[in-house]
mmCIF file of C-alpha atoms and ligand atoms in Angstrom:
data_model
loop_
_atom_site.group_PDB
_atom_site.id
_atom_site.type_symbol
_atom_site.label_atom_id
_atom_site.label_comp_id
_atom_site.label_asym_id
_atom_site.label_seq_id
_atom_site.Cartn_x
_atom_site.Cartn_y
_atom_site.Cartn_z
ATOM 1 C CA UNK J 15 -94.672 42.542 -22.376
ATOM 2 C CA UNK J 16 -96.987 40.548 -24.888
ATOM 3 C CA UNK J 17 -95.758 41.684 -28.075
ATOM 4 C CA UNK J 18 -94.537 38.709 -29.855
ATOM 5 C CA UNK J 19 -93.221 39.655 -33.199
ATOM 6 C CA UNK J 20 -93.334 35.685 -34.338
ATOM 7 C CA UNK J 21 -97.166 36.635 -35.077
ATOM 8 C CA UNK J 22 -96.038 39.175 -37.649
ATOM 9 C CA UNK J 23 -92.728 37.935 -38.977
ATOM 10 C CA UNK J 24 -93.023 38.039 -42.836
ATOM 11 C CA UNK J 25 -95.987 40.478 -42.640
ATOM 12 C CA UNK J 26 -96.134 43.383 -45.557
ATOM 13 C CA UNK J 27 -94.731 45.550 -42.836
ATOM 14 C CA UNK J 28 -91.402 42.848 -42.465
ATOM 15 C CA UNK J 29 -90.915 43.246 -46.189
ATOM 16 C CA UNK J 30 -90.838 46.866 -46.403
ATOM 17 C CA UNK J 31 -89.275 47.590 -43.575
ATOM 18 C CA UNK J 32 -86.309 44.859 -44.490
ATOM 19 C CA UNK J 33 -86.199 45.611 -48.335
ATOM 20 C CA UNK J 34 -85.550 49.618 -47.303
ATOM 21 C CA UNK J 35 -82.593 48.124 -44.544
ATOM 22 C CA UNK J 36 -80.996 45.635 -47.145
ATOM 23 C CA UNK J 37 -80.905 49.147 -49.521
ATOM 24 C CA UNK J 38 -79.657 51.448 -47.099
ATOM 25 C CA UNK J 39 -76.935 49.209 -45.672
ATOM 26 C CA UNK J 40 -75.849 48.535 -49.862
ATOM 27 C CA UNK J 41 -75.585 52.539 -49.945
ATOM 28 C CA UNK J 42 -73.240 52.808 -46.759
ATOM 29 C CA UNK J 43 -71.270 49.837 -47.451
ATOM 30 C CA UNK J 44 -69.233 52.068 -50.330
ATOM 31 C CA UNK J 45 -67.349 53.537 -47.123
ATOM 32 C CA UNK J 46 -63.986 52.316 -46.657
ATOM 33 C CA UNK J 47 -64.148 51.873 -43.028
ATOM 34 C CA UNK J 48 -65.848 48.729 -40.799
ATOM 35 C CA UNK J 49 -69.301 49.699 -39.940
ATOM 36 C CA UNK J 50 -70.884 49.506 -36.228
ATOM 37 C CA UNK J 51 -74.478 48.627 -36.499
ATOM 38 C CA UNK J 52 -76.873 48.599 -33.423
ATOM 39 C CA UNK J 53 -80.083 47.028 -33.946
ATOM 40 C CA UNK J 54 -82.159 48.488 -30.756
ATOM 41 C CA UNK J 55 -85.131 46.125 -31.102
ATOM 42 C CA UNK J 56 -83.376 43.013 -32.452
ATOM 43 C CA UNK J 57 -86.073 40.145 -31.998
ATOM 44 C CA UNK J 58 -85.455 36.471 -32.824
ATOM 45 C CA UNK J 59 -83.101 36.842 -35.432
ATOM 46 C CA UNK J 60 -84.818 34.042 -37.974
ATOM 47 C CA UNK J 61 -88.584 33.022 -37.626
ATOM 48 C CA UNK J 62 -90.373 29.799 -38.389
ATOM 49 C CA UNK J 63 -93.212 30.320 -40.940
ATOM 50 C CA UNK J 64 -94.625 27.019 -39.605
ATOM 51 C CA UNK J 65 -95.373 27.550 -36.146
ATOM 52 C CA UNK J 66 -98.879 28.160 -34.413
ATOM 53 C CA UNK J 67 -98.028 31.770 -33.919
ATOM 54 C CA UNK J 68 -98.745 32.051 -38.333
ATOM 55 C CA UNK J 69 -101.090 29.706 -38.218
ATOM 56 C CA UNK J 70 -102.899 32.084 -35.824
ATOM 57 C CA UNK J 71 -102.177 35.049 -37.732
ATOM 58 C CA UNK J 72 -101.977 34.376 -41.274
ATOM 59 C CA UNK J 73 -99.457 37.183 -41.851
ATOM 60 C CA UNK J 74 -96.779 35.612 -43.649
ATOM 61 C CA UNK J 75 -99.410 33.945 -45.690
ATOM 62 C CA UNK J 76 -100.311 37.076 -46.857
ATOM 63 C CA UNK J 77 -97.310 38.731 -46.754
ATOM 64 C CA UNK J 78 -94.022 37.243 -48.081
ATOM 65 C CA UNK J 79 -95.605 33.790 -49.414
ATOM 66 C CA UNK J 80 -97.995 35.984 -51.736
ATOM 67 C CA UNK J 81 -95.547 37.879 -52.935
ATOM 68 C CA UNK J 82 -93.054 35.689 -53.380
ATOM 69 C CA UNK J 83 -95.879 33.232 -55.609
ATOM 70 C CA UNK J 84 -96.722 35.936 -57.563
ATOM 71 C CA UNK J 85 -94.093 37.933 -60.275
ATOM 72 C CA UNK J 86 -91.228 39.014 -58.270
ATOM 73 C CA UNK J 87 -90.746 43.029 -58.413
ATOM 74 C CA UNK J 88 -86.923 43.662 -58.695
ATOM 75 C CA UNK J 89 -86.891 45.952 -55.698
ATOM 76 C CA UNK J 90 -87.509 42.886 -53.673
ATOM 77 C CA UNK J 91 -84.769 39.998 -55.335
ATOM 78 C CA UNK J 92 -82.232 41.432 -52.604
ATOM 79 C CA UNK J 93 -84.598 40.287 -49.848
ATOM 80 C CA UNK J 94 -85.804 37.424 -51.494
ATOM 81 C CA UNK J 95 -82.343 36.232 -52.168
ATOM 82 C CA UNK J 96 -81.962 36.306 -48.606
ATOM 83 C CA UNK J 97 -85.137 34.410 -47.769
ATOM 84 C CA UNK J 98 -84.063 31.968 -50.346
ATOM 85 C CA UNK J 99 -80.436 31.700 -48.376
ATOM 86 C CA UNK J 100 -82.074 31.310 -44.967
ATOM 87 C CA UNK J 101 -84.130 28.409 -46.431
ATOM 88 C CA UNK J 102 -80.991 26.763 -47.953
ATOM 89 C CA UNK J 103 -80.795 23.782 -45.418
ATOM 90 C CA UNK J 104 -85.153 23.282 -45.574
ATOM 91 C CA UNK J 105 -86.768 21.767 -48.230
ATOM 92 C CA UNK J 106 -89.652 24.800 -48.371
ATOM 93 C CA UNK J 107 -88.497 28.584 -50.082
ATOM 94 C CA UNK J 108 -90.252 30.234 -47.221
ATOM 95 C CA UNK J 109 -90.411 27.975 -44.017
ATOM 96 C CA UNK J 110 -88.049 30.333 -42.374
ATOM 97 C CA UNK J 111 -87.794 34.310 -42.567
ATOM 98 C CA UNK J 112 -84.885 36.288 -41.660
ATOM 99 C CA UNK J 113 -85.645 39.248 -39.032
ATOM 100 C CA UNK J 114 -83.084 42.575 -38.908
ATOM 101 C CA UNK J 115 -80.219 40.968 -37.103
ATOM 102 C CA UNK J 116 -79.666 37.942 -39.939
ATOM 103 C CA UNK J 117 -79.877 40.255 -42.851
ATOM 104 C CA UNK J 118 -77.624 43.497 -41.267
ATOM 105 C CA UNK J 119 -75.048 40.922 -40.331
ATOM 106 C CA UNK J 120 -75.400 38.958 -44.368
ATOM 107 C CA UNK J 121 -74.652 43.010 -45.678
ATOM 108 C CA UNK J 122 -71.414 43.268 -43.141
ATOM 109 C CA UNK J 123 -68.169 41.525 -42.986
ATOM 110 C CA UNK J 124 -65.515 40.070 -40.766
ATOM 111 C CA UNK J 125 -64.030 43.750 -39.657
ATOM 112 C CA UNK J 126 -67.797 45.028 -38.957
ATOM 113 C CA UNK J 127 -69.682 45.014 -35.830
ATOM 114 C CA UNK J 128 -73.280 44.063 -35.452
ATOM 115 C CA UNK J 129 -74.650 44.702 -32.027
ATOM 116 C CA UNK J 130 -78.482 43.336 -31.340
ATOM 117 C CA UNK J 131 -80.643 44.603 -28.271
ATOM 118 C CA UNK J 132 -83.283 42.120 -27.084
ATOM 119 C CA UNK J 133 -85.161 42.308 -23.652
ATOM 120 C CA UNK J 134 -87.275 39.229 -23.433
ATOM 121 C CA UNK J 135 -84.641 36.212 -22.631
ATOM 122 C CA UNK J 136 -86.428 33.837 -24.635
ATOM 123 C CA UNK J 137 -86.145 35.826 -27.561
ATOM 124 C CA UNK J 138 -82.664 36.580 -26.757
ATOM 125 C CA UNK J 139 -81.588 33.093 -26.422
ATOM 126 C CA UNK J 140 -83.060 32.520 -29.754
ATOM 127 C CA UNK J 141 -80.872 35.815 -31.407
ATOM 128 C CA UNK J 142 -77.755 34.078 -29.965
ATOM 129 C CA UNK J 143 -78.224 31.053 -31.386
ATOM 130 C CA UNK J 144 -79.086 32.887 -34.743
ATOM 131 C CA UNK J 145 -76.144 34.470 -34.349
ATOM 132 C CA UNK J 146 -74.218 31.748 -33.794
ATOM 133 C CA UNK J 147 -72.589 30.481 -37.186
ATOM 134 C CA UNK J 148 -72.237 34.248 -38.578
ATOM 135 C CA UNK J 149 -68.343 35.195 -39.093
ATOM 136 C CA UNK J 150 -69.499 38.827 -38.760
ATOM 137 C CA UNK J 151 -68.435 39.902 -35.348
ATOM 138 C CA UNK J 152 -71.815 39.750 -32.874
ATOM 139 C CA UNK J 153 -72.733 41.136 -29.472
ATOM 140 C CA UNK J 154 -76.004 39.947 -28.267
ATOM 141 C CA UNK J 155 -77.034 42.545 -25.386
ATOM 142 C CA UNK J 156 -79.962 42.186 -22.840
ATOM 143 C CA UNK J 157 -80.573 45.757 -22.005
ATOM 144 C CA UNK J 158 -82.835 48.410 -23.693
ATOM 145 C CA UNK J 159 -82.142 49.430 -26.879
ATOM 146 C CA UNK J 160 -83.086 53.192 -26.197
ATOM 147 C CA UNK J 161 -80.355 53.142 -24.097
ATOM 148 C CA UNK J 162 -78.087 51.635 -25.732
ATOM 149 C CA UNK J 163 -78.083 53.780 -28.495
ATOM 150 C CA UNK J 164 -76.450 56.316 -26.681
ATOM 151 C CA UNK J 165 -73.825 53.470 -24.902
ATOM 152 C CA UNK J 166 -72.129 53.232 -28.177
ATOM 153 C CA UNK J 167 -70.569 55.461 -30.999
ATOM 154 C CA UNK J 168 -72.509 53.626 -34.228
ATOM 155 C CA UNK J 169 -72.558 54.138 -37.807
ATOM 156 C CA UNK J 170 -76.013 52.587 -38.287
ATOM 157 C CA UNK J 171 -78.987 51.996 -35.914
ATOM 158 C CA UNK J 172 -81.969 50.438 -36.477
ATOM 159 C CA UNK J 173 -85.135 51.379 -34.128
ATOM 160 C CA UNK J 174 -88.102 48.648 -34.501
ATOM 161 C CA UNK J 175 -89.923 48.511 -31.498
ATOM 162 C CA UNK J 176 -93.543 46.878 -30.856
ATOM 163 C CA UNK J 177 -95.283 50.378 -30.309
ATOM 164 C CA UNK J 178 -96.797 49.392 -27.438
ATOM 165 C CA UNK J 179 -95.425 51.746 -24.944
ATOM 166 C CA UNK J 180 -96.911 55.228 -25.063
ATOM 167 C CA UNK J 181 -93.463 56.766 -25.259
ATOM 168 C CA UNK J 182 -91.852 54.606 -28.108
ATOM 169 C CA UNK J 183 -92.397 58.203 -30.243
ATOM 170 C CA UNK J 184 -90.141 59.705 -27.662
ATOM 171 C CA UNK J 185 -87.844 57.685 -27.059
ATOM 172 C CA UNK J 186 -87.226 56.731 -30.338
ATOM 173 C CA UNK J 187 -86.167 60.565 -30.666
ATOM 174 C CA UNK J 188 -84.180 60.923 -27.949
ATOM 175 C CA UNK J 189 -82.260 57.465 -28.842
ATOM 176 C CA UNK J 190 -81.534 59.778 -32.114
ATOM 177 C CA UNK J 191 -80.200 62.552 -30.135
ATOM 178 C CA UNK J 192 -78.052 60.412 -27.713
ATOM 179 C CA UNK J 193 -76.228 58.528 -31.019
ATOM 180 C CA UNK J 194 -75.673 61.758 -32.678
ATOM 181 C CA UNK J 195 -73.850 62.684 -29.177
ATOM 182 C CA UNK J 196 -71.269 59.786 -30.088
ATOM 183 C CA UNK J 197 -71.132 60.670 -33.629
ATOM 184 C CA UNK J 198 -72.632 63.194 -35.297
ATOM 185 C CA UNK J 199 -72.546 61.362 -38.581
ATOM 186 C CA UNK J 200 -75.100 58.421 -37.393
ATOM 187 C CA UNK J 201 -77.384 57.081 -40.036
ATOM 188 C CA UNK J 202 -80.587 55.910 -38.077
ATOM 189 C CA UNK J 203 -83.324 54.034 -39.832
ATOM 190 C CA UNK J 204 -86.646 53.920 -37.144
ATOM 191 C CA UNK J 205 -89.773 52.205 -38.105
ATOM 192 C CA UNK J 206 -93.069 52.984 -37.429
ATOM 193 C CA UNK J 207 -96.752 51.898 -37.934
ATOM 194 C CA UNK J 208 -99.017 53.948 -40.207
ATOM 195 C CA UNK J 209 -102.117 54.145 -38.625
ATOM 196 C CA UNK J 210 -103.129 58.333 -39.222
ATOM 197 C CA UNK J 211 -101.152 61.070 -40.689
ATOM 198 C CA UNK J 212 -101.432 63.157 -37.470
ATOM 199 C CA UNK J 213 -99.192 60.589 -35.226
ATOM 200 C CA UNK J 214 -96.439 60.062 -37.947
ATOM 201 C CA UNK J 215 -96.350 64.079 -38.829
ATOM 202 C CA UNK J 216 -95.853 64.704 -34.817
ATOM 203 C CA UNK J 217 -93.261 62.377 -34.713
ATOM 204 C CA UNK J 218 -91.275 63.815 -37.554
ATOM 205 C CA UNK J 219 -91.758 67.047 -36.063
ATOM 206 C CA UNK J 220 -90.423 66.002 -32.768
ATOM 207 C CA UNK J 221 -87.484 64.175 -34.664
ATOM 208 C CA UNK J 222 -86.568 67.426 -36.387
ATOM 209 C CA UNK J 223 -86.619 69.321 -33.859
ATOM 210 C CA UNK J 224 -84.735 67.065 -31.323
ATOM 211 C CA UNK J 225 -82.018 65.969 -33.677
ATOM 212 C CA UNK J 226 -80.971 69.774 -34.669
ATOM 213 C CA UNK J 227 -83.018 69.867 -38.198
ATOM 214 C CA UNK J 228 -81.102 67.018 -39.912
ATOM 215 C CA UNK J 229 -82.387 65.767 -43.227
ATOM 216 C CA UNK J 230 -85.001 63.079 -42.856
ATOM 217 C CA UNK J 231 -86.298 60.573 -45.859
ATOM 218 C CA UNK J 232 -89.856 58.965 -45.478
ATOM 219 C CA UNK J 233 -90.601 56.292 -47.286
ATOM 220 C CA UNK J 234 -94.462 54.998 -46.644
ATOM 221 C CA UNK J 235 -95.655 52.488 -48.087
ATOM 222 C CA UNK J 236 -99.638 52.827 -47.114
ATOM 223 C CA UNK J 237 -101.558 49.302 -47.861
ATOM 224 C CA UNK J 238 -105.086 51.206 -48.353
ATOM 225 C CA UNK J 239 -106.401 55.173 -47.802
ATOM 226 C CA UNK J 240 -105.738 55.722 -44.296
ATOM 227 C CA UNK J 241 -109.285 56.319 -43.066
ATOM 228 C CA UNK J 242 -109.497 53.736 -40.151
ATOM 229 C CA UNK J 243 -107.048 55.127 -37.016
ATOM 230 C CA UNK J 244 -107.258 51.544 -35.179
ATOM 231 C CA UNK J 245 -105.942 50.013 -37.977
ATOM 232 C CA UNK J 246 -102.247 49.621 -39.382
ATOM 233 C CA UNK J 247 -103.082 50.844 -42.655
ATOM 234 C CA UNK J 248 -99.591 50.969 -44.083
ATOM 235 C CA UNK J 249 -95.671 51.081 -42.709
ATOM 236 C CA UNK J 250 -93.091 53.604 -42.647
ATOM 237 C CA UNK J 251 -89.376 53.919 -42.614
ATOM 238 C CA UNK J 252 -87.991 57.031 -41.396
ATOM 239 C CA UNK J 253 -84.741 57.614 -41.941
ATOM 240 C CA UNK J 254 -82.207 59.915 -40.072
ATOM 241 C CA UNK J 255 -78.984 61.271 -42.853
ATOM 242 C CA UNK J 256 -79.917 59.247 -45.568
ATOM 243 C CA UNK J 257 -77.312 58.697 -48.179
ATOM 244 C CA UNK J 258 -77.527 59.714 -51.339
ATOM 245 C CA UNK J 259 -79.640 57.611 -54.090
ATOM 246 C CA UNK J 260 -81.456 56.018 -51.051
ATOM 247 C CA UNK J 261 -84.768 57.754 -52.537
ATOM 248 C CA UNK J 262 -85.581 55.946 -55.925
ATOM 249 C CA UNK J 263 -84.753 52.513 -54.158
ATOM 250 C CA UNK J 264 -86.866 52.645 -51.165
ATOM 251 C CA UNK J 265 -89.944 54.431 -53.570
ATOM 252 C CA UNK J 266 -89.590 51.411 -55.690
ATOM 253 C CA UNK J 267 -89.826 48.903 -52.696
ATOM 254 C CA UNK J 268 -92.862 50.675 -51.516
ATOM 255 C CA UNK J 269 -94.782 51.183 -55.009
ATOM 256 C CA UNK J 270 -94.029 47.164 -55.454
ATOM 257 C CA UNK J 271 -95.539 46.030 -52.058
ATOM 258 C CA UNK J 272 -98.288 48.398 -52.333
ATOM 259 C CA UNK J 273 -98.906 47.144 -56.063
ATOM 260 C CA UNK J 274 -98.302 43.683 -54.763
ATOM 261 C CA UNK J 275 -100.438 43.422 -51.360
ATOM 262 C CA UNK J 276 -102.257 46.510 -51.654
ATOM 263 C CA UNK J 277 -106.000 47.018 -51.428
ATOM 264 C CA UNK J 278 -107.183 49.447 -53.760
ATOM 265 C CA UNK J 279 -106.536 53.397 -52.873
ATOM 266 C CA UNK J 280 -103.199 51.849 -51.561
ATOM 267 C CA UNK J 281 -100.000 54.252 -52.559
ATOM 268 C CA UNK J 282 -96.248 54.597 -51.933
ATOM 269 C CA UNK J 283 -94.918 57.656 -50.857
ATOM 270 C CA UNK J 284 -91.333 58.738 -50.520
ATOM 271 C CA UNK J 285 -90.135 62.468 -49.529
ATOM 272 C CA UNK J 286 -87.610 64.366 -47.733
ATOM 273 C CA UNK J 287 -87.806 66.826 -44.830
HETATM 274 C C1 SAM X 7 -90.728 44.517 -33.828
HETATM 275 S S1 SAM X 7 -89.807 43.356 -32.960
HETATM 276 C C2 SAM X 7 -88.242 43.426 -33.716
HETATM 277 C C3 SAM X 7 -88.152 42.824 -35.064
HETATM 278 C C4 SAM X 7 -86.779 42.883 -35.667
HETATM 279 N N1 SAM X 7 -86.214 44.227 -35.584
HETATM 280 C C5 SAM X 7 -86.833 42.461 -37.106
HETATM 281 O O1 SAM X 7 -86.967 43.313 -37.992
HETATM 282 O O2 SAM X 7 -86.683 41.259 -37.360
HETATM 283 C C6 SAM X 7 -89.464 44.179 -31.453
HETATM 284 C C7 SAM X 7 -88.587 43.384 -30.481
HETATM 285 O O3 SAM X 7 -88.122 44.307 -29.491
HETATM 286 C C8 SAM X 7 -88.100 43.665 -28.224
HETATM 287 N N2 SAM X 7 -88.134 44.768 -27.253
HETATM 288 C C9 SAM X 7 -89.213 45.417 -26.739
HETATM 289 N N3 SAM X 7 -88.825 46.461 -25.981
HETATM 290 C C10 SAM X 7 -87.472 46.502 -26.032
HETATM 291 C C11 SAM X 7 -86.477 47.366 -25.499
HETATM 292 N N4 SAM X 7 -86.810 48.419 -24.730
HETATM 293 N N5 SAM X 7 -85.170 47.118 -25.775
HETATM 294 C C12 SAM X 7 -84.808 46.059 -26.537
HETATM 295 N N6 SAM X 7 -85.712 45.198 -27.077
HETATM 296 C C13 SAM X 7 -87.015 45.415 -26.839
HETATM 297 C C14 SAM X 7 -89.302 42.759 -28.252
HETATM 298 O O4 SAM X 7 -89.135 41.701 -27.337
HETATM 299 C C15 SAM X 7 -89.322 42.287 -29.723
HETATM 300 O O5 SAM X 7 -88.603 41.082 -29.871
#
């Protein structure tokens, strides 16, 4: 595998994606009970803005540094908060950036259970030591996170993987269908690229019709007209049972970054299916 997500930590995709997360998990925390989360694609945990993989790629640069030098939207101070709280111990506001597993496990607590899925050891040696000074019960697991979505009865799953496989689609679906088999209830968040309309409207049709016509919330956040297929035009969070209210916040996180980073003929979408 060559997908290194270091090159895009921070990117406008990173702060959609993780603004929509850090307002979902606020809307399920009202339940009484401790929350299992499974994070299927869990990465490093925390990313260094400073290494040669940005200075390659620039991403950050334009992606969480410009927005957080220019007026802060309000949709965002949750996430930026956090940025601000992983940078704490550095003398820089954005040297670091927190991935999925260090801001699901800042939105749980002690009787939670996060549980992160990483296949490259590297990486994963990297998530455990991320994970390392968190109170929040952790399980750090080195198998694929497909699978283990279906290992494990969750309340919450994430599904963020590189797209590089031709079946990530598929088996992003299925991994839907196996949690629901543990519990029926399952709120599953599953990001994808926006490259073209037809690939995101055949995987919400496949979604649909795999995971028994459950209620679906799309929140796109498209970066410029999506005229260019080889390009990723924009980011989108699909999300599996969303709770109620979920709509307005994730709209507003999308119009921001799109008013924020956008090119012009950029625009936010957010709907139900
Ligand atoms: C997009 S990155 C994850 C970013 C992370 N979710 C975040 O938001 O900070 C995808 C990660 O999934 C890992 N990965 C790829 N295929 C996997 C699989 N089948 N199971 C678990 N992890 C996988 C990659 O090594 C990479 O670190």
């Amino acid at each position: 595998m060559n997908y290194r997500h270091s090159f895009h930590a921070g990117n406008f995709a990173d702060l959609h994606k993780h603004a929509v997360l850090l307002a979902l998990l606020k809307a399920l925390r009202p339940e009484s009970r401790a929350l299992t989360v499974i994070d299927t694609h869990a990465g490093a945990g925390i990313y260094d803005l400073g290494n040669d993989d940005q200075a390659r790629s620039q991403e950050a640069a334009r992606g969480v540094k410009a927005l957080m030098a220019g007026d802060l939207p309000g949709s965002f101070e949750p996430l930026i908060e956090a940025v601000r709280a992983a940078n704490s111990w550095v003398d820089d506001t954005a040297k670091l950036y927190p991935g999925s597993p260090w801001l699901i496990v800042s939105a749980l607590d002690e009787d939670d259970l996060y549980i992160g899925c990483e296949v490259q050891p590297e990486v994963r040696e990297q998530l455990e030591l991320a994970m390392g000074a968190t109170s929040v019960p952790t399980e750090v697991r080195a198998v694929d996170g497909y699978e283990a979505a279906g290992l494990a009865s969750a309340d919450f799953i994430l599904i963020d993987p590189p797209y590089e496989r031709r079946d990530d689609y598929e088996q992003a679906a299925q991994a839907v269908v196996a949690a629901q088999a543990l519990n029926p209830e399952v709120v599953v968040a599953i990001w994808t690229p926006l490259k073209d309309l037809e690939t995101l409207d055949g995987f919400l049709r496949d979604l649909k019709g795999k995971a028994g016509g459950v209620e679906i919330l799309v929140s796109e956040a498209r970066m410029r007209p999506l005229h260019d297929p080889m390009k990723m035009n924009g980011s989108a969070m699909v999300v599996v049972r969303p709770p109620r209210g979920l709509d307005n916040e994730a709209h507003a996180v999308a119009e921001a970054l799109v008013r924020a980073l956008g090119d012009t003929g950029g625009e936010a979408r957010t709907w139900r299916t």
